[in-house]
Coordinates of N, CA, C and O and ligand atoms in Angstrom, one line a residue:
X1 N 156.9 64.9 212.4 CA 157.5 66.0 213.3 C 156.5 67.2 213.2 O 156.2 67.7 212.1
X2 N 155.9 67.6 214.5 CA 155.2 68.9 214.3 C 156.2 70.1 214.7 O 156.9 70.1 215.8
X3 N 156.2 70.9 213.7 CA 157.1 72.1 213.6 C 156.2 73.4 213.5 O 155.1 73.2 212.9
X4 N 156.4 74.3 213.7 CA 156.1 75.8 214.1 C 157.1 76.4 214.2 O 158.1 76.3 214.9
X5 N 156.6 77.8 213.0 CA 157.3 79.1 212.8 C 156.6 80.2 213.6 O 155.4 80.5 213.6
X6 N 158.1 81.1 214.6 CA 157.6 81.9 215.3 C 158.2 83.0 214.9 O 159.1 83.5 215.4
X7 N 157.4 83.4 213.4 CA 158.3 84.5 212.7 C 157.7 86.3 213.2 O 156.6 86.7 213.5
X8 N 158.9 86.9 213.2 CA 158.7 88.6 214.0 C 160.3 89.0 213.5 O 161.3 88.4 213.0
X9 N 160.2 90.4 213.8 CA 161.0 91.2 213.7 C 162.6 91.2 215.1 O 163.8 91.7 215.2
X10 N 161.6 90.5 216.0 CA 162.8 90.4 217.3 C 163.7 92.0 217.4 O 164.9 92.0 217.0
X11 N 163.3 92.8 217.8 CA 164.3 93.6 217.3 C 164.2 94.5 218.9 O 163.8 95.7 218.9
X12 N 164.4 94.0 220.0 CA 165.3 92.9 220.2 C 163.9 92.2 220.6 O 162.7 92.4 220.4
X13 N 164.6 91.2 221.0 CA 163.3 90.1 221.6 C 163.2 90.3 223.0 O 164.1 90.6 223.8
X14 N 161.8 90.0 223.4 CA 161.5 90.4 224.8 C 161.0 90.0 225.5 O 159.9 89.7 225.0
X15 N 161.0 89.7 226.9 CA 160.5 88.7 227.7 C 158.9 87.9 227.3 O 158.7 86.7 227.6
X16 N 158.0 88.7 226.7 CA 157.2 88.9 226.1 C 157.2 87.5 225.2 O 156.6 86.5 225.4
X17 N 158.0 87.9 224.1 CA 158.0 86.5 222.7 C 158.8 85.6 223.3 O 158.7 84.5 222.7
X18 N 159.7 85.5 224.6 CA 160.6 84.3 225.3 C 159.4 83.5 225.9 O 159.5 82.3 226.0
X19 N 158.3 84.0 226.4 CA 157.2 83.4 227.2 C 156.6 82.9 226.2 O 156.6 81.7 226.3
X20 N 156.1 83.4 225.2 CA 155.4 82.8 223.8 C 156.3 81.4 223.8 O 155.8 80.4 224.4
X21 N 157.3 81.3 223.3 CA 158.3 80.4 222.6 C 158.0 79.5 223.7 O 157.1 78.6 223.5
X22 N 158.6 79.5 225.3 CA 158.5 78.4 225.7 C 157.4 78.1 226.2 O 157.5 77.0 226.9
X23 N 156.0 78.6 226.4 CA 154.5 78.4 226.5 C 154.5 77.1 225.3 O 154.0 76.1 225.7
X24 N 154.9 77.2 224.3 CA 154.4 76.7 223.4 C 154.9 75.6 222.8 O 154.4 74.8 222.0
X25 N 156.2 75.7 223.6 CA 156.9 74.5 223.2 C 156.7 72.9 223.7 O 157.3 72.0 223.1
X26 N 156.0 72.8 224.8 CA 155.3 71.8 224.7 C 154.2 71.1 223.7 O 153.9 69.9 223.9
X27 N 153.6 71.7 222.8 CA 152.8 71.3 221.8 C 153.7 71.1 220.5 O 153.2 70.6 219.5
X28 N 154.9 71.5 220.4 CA 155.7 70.9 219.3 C 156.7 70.1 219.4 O 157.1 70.1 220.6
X29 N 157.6 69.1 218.4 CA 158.7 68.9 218.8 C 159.7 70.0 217.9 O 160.9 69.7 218.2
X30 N 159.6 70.7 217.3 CA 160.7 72.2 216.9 C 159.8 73.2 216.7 O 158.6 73.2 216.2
X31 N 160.8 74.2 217.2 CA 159.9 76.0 217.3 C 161.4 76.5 216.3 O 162.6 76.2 216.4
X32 N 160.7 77.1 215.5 CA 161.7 77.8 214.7 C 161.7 79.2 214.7 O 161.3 79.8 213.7
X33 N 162.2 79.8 215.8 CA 162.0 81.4 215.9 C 163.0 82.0 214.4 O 164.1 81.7 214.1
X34 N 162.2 82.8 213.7 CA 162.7 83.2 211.9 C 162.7 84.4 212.1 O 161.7 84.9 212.6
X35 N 163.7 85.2 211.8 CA 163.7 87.0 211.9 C 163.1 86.9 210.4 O 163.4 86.0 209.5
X36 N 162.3 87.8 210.2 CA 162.3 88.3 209.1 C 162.8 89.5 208.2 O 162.3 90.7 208.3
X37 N 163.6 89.2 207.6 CA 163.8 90.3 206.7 C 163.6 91.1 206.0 O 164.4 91.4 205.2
X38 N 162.2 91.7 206.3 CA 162.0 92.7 204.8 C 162.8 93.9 205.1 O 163.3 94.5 206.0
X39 N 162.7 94.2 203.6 CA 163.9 95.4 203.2 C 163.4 96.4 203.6 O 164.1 96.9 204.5
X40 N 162.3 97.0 203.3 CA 161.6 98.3 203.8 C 161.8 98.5 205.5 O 161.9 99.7 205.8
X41 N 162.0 97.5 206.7 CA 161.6 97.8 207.7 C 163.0 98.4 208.3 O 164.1 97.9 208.0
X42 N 162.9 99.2 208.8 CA 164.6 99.7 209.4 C 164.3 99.4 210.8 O 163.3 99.7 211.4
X43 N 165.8 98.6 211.2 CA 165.7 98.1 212.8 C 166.9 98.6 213.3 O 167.9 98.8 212.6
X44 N 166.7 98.7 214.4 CA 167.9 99.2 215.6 C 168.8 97.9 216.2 O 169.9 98.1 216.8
X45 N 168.6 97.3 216.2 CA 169.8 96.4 215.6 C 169.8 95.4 214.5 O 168.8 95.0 213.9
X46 N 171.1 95.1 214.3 CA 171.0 94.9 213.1 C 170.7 93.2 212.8 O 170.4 92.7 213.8
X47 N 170.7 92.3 211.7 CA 170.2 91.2 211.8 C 171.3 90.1 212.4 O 170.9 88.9 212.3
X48 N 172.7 90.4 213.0 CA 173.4 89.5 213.6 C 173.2 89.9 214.9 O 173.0 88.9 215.6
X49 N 173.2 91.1 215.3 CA 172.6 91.4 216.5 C 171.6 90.6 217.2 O 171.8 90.0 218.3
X50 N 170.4 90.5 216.4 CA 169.5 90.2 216.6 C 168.6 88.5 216.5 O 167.6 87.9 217.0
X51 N 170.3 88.0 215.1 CA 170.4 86.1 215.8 C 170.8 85.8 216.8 O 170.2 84.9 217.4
X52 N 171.9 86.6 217.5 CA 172.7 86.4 218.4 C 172.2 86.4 219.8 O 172.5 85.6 220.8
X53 N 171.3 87.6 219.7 CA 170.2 87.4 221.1 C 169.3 86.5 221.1 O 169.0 86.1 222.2
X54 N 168.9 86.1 220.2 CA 167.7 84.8 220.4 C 168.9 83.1 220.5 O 168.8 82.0 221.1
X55 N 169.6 83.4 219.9 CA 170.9 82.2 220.2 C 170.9 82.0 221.3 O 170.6 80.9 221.6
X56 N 171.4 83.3 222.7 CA 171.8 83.1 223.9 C 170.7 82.9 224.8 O 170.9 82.2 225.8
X57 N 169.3 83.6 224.5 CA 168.0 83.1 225.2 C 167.7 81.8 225.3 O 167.1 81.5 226.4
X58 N 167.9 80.8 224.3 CA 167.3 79.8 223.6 C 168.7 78.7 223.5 O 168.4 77.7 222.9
X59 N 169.8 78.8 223.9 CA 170.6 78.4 223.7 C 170.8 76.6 224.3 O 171.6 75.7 223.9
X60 N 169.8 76.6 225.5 CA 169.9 75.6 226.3 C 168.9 74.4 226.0 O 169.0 73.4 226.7
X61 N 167.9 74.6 224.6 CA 167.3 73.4 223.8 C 167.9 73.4 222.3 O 168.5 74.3 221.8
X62 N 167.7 72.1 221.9 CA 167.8 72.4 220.5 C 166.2 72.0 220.1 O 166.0 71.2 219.2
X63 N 165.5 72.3 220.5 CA 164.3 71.8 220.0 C 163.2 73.3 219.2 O 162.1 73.5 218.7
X64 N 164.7 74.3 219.8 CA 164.4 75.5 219.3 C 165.8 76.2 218.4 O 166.9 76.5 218.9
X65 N 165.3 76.2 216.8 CA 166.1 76.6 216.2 C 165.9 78.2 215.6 O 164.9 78.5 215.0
X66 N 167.0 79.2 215.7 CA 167.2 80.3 214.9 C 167.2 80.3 213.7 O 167.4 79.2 213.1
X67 N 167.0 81.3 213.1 CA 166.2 81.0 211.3 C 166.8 82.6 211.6 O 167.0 83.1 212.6
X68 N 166.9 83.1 210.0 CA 166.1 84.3 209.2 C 165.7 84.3 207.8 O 166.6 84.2 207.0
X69 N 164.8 84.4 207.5 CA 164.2 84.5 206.1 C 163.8 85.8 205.8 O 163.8 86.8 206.4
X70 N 163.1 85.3 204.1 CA 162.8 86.6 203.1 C 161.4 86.4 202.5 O 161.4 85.3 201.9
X71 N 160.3 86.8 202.4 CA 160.0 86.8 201.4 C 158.4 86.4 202.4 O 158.2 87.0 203.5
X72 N 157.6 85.4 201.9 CA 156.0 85.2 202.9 C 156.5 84.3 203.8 O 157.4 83.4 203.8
X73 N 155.9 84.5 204.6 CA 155.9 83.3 206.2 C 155.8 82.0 205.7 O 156.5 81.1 206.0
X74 N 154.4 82.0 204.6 CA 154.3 80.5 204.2 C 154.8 80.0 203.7 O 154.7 78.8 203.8
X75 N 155.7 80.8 202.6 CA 156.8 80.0 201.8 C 157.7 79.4 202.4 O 158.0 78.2 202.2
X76 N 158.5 80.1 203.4 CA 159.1 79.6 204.6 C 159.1 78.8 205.6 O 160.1 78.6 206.3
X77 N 157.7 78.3 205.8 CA 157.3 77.3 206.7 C 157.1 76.1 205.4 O 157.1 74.9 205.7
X78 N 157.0 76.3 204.3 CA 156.8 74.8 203.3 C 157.8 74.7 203.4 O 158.0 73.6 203.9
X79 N 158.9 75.7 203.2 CA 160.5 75.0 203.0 C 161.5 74.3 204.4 O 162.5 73.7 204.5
X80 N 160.5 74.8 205.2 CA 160.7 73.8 206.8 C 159.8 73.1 207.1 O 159.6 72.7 208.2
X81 N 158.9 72.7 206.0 CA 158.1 71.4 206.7 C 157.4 71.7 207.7 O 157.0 70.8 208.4
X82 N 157.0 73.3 207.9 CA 156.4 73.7 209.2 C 155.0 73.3 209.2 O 154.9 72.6 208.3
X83 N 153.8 73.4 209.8 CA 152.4 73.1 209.4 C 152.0 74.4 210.2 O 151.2 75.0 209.5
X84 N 152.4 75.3 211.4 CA 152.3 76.1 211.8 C 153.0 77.3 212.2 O 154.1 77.3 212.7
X85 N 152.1 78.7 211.8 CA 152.5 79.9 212.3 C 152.2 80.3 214.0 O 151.0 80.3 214.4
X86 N 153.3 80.5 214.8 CA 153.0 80.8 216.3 C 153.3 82.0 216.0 O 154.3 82.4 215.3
X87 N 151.9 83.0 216.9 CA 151.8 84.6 217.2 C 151.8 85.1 218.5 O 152.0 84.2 219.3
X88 N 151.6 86.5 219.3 CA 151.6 86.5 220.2 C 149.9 87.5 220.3 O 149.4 88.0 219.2
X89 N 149.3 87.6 221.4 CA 148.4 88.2 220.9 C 148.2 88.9 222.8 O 148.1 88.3 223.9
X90 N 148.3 90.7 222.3 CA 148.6 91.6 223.6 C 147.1 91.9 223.4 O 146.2 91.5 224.1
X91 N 147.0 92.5 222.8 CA 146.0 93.5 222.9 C 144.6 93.3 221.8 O 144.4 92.3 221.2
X92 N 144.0 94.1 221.8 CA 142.5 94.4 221.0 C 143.3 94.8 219.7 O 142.9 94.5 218.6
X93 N 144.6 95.6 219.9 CA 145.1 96.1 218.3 C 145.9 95.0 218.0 O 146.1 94.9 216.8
X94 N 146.8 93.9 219.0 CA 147.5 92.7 218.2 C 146.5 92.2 217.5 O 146.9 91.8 216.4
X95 N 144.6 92.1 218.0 CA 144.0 91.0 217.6 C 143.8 91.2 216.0 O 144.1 90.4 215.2
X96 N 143.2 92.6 215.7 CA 143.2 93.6 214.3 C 144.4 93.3 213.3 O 144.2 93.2 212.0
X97 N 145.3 93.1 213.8 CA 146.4 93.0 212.8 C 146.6 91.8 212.7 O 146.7 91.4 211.5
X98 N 146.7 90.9 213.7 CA 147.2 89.3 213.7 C 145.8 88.6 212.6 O 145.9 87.7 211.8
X99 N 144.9 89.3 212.8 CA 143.6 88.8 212.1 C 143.7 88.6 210.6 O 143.5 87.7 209.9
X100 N 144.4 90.1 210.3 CA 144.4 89.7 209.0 C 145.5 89.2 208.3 O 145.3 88.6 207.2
X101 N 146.7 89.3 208.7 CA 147.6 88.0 208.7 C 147.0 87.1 208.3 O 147.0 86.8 207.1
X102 N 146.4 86.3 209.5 CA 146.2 85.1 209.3 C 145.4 84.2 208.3 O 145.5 83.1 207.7
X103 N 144.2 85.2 208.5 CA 143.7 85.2 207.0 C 144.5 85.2 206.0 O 144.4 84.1 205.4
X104 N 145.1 85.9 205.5 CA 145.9 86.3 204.6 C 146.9 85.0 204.2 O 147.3 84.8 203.1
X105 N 147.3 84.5 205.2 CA 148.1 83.1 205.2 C 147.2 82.1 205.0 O 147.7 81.1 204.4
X106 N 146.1 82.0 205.4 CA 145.2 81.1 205.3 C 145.1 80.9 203.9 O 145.4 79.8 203.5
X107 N 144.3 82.3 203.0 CA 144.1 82.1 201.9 C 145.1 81.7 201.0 O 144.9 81.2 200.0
X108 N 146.4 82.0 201.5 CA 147.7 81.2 200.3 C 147.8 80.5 200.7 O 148.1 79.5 200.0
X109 N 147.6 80.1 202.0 CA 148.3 78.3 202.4 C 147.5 77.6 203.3 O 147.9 77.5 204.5
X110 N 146.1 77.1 203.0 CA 145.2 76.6 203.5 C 145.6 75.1 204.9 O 145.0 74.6 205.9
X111 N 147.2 75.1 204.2 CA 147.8 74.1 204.9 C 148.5 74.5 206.1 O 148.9 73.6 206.8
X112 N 148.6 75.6 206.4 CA 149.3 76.1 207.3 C 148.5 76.7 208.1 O 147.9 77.8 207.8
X113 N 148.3 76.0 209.5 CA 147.5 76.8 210.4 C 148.5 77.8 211.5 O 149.6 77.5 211.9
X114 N 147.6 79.2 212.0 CA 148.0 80.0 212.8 C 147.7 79.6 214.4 O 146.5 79.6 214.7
X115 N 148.2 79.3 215.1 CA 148.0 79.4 216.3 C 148.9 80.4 217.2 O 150.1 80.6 217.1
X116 N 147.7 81.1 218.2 CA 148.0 82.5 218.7 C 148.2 81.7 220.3 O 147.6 80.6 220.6
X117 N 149.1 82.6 221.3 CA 149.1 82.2 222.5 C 149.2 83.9 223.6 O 150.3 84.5 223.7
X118 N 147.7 84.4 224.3 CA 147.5 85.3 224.8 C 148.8 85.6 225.8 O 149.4 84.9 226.5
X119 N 148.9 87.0 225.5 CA 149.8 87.0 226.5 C 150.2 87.1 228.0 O 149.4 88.0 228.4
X120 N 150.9 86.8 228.8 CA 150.9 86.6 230.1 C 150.0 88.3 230.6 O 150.7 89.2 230.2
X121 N 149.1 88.7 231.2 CA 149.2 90.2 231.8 C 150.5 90.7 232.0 O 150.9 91.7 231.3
X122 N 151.1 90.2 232.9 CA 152.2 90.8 232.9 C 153.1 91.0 232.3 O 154.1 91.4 232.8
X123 N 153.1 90.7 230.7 CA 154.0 91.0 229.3 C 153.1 91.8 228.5 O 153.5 92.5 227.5
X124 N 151.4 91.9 229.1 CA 150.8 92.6 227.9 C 151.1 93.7 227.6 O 150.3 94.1 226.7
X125 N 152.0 94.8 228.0 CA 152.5 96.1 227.4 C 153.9 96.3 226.9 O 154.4 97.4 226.5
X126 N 154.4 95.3 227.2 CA 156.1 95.0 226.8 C 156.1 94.8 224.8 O 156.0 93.7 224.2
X127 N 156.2 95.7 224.2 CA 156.4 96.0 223.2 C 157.9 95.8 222.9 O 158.6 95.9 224.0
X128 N 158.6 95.5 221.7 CA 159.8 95.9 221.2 C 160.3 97.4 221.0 O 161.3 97.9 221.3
X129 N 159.3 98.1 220.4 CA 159.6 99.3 220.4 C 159.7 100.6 221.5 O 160.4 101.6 221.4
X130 N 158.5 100.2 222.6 CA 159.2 100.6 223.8 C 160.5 100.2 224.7 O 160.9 100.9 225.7
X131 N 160.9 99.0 224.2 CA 162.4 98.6 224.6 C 163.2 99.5 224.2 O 163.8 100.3 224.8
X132 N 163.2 99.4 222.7 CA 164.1 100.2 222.1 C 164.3 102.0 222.2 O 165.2 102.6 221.7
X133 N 162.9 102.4 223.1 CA 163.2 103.4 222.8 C 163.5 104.0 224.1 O 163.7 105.2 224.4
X134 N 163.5 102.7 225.2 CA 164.1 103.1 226.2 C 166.0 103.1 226.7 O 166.7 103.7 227.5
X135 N 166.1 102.2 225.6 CA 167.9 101.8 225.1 C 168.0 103.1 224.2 O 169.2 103.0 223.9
X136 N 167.6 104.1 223.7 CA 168.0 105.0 222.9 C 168.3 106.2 224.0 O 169.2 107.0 224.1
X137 N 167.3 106.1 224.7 CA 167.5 107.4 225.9 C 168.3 106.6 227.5 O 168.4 107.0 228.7
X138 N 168.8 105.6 227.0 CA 170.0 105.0 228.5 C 168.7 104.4 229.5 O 169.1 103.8 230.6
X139 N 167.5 104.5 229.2 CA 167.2 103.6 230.4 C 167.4 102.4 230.3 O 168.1 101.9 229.4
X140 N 166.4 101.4 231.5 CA 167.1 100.0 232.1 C 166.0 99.5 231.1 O 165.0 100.2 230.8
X141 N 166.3 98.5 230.7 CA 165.4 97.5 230.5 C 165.3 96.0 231.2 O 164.7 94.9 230.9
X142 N 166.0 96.4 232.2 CA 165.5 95.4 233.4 C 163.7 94.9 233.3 O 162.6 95.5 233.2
X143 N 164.0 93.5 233.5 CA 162.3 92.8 233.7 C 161.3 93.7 232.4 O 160.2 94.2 232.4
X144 N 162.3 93.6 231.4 CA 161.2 94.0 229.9 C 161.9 93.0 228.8 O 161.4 92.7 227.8
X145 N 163.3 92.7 229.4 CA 164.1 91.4 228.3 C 164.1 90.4 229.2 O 163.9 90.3 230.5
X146 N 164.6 89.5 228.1 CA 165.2 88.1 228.8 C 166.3 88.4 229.8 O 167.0 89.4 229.4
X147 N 166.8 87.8 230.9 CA 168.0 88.2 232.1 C 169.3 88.1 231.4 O 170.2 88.8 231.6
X148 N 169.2 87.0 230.5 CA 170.4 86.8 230.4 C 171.2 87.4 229.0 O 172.1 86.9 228.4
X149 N 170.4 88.9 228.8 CA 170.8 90.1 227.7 C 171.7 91.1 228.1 O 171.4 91.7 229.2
X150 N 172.4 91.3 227.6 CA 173.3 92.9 227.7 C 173.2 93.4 226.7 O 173.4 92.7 225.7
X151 N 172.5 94.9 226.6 CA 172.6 95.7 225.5 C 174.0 96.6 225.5 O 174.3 97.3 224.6
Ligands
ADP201 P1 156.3 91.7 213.9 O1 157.2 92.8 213.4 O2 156.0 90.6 212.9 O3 155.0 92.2 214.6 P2 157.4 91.2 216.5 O4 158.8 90.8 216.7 O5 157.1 92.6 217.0 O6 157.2 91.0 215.0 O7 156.4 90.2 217.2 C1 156.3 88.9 216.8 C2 155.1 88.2 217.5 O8 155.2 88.3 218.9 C3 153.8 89.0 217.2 O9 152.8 88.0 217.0 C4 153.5 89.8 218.4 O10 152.2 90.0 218.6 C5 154.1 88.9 219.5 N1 154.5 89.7 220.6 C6 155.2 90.8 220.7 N2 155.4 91.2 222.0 C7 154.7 90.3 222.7 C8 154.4 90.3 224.2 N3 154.9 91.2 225.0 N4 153.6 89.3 224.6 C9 153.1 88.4 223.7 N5 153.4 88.4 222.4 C10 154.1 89.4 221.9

């Protein structure tokens, strides 16, 4: 079984990481989108919130499973038998950050490779945190989420 972790904060998830997921799902047979939980990060919604939206996105394969974990990506992908990390990559500053990630995963888990999937142009500015901070001031987030979301 080739399996891949498409671990992020989802907070919410956005048309953006829905395009990732099914771009990519033809090169596996399971995508395991994993919220991660670290303690330090504070999110605007909360972590059932935030299964529940990727449940109803995703709801129509099972070849894509919801997860949340704790602790390194790679410990989490050994304990799913995963062989790969799936990222998304927007910009010159995703490339900076996703770089050293992957390194970083590389060097603990030589067995786990990263594979990145560029983003559509038309997702490349669709951030989570400009979602959210247009849901804090009442605007739409029309054609920045998946259709089938209500906030
Ligand atoms: P994290 O908190 O780990 O950065 P996110 O939920 O923000 O988690 O993002 C998860 C992954 O999805 C990251 O690799 C990020 O670069 C990618 N991503 C986020 N938004 C987009 C987008 N609009 N298009 C493509 N990839 C994206």
């Amino acid at each position: 079984m080739k399996i891949a972790v498409f671990p992020g904060s989802f907070d919410p998830i956005t048309l953006g990481h829905e395009d990732i997921v099914r771009r990519a799902l033809p090169l596996f047979d399971k995508i395991i989108v994993a919220i991660g939980t670290n303690a330090d990060k504070k999110c605007f919604f909360t972590l059932d919130e935030r299964v529940s939206f990727l449940k109803k996105v995703f709801e129509e394969t099972d070849k894509i499973e919801i997860d949340t974990f704790s602790g390194l990506t790679v410990d989490y992908c050994r304990k799913k038998n995963a062989g790969y990390v799936l990222r998304g990559l927007r910009t010159a500053a995703d490339f900076e950050y996703e770089n050293a990630i992957a390194h970083a995963n590389r060097h603990l888990a030589p067995d786990v490779e990263t594979i990145f999937f560029i983003s559509q142009a038309k997702h490349s500015f669709i951030t989570s945190s400009v979602v959210r901070d247009i849901l804090r001031n009442k605007g739409s987030v029309v054609g920045l989420v998946p259709e089938n979301l209500s906030f």
